[in-house]
Short mmCIF file of C-alpha atoms in Angstrom, two decimals:
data_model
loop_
_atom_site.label_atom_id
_atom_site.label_comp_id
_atom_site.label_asym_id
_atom_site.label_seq_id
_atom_site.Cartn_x
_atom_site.Cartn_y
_atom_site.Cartn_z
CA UNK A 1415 -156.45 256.56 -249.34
CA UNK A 1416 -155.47 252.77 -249.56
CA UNK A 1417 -152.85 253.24 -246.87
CA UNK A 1418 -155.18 255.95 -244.72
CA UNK A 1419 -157.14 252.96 -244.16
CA UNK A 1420 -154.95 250.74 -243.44
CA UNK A 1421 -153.55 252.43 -241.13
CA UNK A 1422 -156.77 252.86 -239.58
CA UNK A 1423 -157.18 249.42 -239.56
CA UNK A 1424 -153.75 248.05 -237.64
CA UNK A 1425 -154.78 250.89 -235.27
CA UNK A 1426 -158.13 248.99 -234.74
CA UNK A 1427 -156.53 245.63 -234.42
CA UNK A 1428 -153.72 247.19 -232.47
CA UNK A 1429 -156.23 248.35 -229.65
CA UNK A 1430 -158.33 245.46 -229.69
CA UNK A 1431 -155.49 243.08 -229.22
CA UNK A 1432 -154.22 244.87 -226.42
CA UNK A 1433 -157.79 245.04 -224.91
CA UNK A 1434 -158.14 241.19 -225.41
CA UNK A 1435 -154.43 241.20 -223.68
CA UNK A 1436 -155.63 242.75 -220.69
CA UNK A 1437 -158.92 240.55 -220.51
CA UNK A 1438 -157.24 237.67 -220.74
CA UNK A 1439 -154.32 238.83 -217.95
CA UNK A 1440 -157.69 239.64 -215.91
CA UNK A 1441 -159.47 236.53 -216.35
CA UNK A 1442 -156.04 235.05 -215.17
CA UNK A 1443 -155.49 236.39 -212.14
CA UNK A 1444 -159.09 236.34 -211.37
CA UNK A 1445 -158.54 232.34 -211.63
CA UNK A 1446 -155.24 232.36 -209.84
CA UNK A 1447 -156.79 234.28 -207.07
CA UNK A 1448 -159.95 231.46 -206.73
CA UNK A 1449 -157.12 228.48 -207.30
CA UNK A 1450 -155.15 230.55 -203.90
CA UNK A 1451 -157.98 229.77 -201.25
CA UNK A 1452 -156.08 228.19 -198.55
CA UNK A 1453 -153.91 226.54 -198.07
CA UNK A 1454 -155.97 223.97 -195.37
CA UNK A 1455 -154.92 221.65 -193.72
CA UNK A 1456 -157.33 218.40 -193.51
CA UNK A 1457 -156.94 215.33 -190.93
CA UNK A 1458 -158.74 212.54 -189.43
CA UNK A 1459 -159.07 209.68 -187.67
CA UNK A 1460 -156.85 206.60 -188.45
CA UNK A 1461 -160.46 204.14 -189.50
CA UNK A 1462 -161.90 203.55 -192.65
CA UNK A 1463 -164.82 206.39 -192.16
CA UNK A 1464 -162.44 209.09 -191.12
CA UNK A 1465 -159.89 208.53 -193.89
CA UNK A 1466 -163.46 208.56 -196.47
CA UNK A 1467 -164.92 211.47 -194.89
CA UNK A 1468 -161.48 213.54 -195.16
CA UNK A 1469 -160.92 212.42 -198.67
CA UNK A 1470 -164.58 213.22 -199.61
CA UNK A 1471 -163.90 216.75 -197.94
CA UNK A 1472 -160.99 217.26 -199.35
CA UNK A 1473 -162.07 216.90 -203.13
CA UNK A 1474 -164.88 218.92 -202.68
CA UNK A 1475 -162.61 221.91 -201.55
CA UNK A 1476 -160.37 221.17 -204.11
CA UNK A 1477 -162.61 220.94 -206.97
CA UNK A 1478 -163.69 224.56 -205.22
CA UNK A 1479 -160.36 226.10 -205.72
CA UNK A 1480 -158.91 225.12 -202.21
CA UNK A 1481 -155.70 224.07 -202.13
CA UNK A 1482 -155.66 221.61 -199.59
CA UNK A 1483 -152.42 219.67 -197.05
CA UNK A 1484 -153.67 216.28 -196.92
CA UNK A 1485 -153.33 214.65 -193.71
CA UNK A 1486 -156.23 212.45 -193.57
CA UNK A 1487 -155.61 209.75 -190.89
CA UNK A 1488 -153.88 211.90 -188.42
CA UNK A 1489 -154.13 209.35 -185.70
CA UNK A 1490 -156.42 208.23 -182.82
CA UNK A 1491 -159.22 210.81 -181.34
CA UNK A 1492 -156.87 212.22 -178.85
CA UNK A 1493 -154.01 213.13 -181.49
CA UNK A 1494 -156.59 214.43 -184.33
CA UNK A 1495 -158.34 216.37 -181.43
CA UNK A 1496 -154.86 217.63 -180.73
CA UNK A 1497 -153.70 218.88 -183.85
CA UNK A 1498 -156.77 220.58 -184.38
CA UNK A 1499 -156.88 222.47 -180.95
CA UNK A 1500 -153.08 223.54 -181.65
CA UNK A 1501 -153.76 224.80 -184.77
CA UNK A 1502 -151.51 221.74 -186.59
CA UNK A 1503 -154.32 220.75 -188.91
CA UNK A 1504 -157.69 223.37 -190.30
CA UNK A 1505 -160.43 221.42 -189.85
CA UNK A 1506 -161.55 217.52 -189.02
CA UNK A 1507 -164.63 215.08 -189.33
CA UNK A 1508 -165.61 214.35 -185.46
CA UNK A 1509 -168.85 213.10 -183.85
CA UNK A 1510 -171.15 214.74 -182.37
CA UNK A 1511 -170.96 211.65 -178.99
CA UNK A 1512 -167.45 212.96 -178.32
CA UNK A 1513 -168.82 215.88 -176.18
CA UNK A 1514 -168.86 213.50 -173.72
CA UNK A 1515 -165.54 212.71 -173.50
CA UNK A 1516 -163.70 215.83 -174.38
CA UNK A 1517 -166.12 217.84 -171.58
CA UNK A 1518 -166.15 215.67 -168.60
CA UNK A 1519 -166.92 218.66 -166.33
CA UNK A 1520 -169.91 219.40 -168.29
CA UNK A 1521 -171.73 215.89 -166.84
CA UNK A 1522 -173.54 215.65 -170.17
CA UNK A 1523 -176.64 214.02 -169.04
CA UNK A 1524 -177.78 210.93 -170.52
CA UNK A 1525 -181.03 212.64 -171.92
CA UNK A 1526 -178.68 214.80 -174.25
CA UNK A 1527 -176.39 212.38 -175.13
CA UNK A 1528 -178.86 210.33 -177.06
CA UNK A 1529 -180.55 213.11 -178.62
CA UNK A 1530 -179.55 213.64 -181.75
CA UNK A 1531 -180.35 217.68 -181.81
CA UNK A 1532 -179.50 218.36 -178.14
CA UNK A 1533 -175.89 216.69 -178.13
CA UNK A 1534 -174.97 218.39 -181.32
CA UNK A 1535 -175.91 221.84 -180.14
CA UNK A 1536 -174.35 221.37 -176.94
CA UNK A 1537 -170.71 219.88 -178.84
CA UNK A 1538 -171.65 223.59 -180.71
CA UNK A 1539 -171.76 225.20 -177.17
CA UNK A 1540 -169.38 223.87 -175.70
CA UNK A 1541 -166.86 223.86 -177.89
CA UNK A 1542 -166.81 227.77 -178.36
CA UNK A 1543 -164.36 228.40 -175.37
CA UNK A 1544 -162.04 226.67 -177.82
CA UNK A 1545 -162.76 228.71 -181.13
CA UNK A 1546 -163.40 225.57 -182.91
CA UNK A 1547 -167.16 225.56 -185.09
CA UNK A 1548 -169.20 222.17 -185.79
CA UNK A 1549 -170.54 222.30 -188.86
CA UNK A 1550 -174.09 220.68 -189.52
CA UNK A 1551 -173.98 216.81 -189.14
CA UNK A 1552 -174.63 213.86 -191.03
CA UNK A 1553 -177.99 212.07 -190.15
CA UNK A 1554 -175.67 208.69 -189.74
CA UNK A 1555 -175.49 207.70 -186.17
CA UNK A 1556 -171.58 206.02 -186.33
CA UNK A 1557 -171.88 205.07 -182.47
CA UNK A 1558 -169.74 202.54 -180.01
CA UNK A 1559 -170.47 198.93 -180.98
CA UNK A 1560 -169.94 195.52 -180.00
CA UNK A 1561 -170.88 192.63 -182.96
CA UNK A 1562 -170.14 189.13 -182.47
CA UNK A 1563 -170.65 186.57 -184.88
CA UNK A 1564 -174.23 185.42 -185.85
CA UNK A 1565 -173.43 181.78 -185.49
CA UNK A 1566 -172.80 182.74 -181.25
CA UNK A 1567 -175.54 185.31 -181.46
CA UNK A 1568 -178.07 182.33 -182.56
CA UNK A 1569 -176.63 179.66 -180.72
CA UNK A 1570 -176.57 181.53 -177.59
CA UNK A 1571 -179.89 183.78 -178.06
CA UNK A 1572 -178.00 186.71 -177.38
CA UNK A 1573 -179.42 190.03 -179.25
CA UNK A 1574 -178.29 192.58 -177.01
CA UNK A 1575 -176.23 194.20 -174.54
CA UNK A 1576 -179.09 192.85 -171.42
CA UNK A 1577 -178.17 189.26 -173.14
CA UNK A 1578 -174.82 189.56 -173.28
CA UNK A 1579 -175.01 190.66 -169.47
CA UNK A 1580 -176.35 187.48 -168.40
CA UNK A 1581 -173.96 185.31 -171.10
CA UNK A 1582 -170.82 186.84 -169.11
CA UNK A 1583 -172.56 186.33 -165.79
CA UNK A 1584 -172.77 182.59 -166.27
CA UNK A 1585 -169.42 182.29 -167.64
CA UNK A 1586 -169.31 181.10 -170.62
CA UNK A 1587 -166.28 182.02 -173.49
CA UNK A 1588 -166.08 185.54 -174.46
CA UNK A 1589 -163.45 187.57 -175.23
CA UNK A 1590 -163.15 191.27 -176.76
CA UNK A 1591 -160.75 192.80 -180.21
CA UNK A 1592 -160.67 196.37 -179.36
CA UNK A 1593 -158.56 199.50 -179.08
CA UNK A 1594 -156.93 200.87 -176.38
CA UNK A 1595 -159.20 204.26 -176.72
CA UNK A 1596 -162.41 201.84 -176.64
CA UNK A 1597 -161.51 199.82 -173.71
CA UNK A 1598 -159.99 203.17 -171.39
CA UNK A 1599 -163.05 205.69 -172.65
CA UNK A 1600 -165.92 206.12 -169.62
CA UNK A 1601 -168.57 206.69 -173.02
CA UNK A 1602 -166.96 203.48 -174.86
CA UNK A 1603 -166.47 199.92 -173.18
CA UNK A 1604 -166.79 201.81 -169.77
CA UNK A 1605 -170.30 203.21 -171.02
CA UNK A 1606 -171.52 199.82 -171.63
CA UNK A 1607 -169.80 198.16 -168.44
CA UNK A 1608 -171.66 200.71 -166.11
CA UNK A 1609 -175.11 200.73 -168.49
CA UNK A 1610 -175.49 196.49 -168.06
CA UNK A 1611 -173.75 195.85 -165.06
CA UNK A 1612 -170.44 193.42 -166.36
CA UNK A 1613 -166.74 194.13 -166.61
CA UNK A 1614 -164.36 192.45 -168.28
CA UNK A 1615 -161.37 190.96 -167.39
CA UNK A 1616 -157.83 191.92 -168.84
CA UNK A 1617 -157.49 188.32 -170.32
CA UNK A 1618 -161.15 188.61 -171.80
CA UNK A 1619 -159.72 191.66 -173.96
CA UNK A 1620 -157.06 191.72 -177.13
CA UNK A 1621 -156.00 195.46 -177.46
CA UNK A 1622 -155.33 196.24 -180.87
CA UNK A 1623 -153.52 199.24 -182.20
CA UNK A 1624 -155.15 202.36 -183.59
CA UNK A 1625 -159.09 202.13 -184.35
CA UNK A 1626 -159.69 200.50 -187.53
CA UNK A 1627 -162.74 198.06 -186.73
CA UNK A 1628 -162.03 195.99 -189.85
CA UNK A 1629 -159.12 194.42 -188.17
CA UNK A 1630 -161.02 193.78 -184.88
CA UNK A 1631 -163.95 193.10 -186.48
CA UNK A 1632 -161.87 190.38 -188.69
CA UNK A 1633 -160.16 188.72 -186.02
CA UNK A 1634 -163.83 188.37 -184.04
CA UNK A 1635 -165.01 186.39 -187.75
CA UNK A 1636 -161.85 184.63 -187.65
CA UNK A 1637 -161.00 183.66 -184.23
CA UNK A 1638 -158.16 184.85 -184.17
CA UNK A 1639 -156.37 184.50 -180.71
CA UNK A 1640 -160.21 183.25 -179.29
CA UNK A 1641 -161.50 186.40 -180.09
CA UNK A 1642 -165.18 185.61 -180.79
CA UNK A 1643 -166.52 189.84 -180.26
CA UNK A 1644 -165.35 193.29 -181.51
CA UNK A 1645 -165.77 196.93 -181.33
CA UNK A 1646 -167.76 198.19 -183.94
CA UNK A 1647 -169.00 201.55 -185.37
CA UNK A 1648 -172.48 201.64 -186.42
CA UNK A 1649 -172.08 202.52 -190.06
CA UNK A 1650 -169.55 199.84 -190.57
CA UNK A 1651 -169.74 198.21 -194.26
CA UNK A 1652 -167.86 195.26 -192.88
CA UNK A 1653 -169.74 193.80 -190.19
CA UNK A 1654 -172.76 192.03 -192.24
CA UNK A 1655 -170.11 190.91 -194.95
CA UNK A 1656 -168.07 189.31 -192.45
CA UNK A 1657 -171.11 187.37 -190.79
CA UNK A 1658 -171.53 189.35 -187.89
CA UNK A 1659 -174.15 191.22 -186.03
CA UNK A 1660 -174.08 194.15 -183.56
CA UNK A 1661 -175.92 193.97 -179.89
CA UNK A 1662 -178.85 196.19 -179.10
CA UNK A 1663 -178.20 198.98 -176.76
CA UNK A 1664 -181.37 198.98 -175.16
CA UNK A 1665 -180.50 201.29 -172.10
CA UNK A 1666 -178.39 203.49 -174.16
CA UNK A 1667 -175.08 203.25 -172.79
CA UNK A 1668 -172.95 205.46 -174.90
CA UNK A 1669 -174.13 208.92 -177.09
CA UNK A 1670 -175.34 209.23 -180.55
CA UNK A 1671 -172.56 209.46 -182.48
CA UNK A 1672 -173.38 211.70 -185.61
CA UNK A 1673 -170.27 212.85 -188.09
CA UNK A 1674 -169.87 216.61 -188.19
CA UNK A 1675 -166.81 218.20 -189.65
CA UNK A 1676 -165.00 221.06 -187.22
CA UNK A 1677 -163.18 223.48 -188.10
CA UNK A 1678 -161.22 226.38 -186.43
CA UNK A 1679 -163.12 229.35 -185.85
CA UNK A 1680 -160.52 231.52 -187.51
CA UNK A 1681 -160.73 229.50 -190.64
CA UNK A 1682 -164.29 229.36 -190.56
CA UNK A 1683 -164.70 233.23 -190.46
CA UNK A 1684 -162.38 234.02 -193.60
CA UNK A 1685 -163.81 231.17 -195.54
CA UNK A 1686 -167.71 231.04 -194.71
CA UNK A 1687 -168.32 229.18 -197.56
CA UNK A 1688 -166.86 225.99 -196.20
CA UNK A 1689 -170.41 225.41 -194.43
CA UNK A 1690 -172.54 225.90 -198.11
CA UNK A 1691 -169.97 223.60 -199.76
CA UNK A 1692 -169.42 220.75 -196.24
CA UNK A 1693 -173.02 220.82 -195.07
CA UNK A 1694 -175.13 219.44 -198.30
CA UNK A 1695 -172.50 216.51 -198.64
CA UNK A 1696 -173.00 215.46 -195.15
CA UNK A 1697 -176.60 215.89 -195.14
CA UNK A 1698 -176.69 213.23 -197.59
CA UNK A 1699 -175.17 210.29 -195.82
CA UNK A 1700 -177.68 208.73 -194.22
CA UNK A 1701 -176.13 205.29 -192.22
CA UNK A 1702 -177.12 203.26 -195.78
CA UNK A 1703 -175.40 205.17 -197.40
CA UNK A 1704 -172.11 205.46 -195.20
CA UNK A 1705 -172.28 201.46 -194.35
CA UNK A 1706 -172.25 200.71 -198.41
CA UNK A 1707 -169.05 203.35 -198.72
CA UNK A 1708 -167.34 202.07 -195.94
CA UNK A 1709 -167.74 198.71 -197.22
CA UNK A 1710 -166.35 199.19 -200.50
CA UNK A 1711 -163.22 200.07 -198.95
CA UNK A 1712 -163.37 197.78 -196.44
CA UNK A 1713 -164.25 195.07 -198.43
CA UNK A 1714 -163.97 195.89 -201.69
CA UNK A 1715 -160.29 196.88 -201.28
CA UNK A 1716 -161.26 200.03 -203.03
CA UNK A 1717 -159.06 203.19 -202.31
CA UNK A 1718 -160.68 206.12 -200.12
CA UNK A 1719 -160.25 208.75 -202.53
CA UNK A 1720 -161.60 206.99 -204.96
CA UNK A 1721 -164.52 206.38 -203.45
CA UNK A 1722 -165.37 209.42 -201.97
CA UNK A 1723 -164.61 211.05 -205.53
CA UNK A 1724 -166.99 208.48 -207.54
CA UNK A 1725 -170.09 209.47 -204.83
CA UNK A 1726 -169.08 213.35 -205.26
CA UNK A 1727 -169.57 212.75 -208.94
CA UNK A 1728 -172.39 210.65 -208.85
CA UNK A 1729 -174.73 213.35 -206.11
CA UNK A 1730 -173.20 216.04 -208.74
CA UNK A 1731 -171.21 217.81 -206.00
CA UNK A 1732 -168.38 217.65 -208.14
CA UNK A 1733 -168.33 217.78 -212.12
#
């Protein structure tokens, strides 16, 4: 009888071992399969909001079983743009002002351009002939700048663009850290030129390479080479720390400039749960809150991931 049931009981513990067995070889392929999302590729622009934005995105996928190719400062608009367009990178933080300049056929009037909800739905439109979705933006308007130190903004009264009109009319010093893409784009530089009626000289300009706005915005707070203004980016966490002061745009002279990630239609489709994870982050960052991130990397010397990972954390977006 003893060994009747014993045998009866290795039977038991026989069958629910191997039952456990195949739970567990279930539960870990169900996990592999959620850890094989992707791969996708990430880029961005070569400033200190693209490369926070990408990492930001990035960690979000990944802590949603993404695996993710990092190439987060991909280069200037045109070569991000690019890449995407070619299929070299997945998906991209952009802004919503760019319309402008990647659909010069499409005259985007001057009405949409600085309205918030009309130029993002017509980047959406537009954009379609090239597969590529915008997903919802962030409320942060990251437009074209100019900020000059407050020490010539005081001494000289000038406060805005109509100021700064009359300042270069009458001669006086004034010369420009910017990048090549700033000074050449007809919704940059050219935007304001046209908008206030000035141009600027050649000598009146030091091109910089790439787009990061803490070195331009450095050398205007330095003086470096006579530089005494720089292109900016409204959600800059630099400028204020460094003493200077963006001008008005009174007459609006370039687009609202609103961060939106894109992302290839084809990538969108198989994975629609990129927008339910991307769109709540970006809804969040408000120019506050971008401006304080930016600056801690900026200024703080912090690293991108780092920072983007700590906010994740903090809004509970990531555990």
């Amino acid at each position: 009888m003893k060994s009747a049931i014993s045998s009866s009981s290795n039977t038991s513990r026989n069958t629910f071992a191997k039952w456990v067995s195949i739970g567990l070889i279930c539960a870990s392929s169900l996990g592999l399969a959620a850890a094989q999302k992707g791969p996708l590729t990430i880029g961005s622009k070569i400033d200190t909001e693209g490369a926070l934005l990408c990492q930001m995105t990035k960690l979000l996928l990944e802590g949603n079983f993404f695996t993710i190719k990092d190439r987060c400062s991909t280069g200037t608009t045109p070569i991000v743009r690019k890449a995407l367009l070619e299929g070299e990178i997945d998906l991209y933080p952009e802004y919503t002002g760019n319309v402008v300049y990647f659909f010069p056929e499409a005259k985007v009037s001057v009405e949409i351009a600085k309205n918030p909800a009309k130029i993002y739905a017509t980047a959406k439109s537009l954009d379609t002939k090239n597969k590529i979705v915008w997903l919802k933006p962030a409320p942060a308007n990251n437009t074209w700048a100019i900020a000059i130190p407050i020490k010539l903004s005081q001494s000289e009264n000038l406060k805005s663009f109509t100021d700064l009109g009359k300042y270069l009319k009458a001669g006086k010093v004034f010369k420009l850290a910017a990048s090549q893409e700033f000074a050449d784009r007809d919704d940059a530089l050219k935007g304001f030129e046209k908008a206030y009626g000035f141009t600027l000289t050649p000598e009146q300009l030091l091109i910089l390479p790439g787009g990061n706005t803490t070195q331009t915005e450095t050398a205007a707070a330095q003086g470096t080479s006579g530089v005494n203004a720089a292109m900016a980016y409204g959600t800059d966490g630099t400028i204020s720390a460094l003493g200077l002061v963006v001008l008005n745009d009174p007459k609006g002279g370039v687009a609202v400039y609103q961060p939106a990630m894109t992302v290839r239609q084809a990538v969108n489709s198989k994975y629609p749960e990129l927008a339910k994870l991307i769109n709540p982050v970006f809804a969040t960052l408000t120019k506050e809150v971008l401006s304080e991130l930016n600056g801690k990397i900026a200024i703080g010397g912090e690293n991108a991931s780092k920072v983007a990972g700590d906010y994740l954390r903090v809004k509970g977006f990531l555990k």
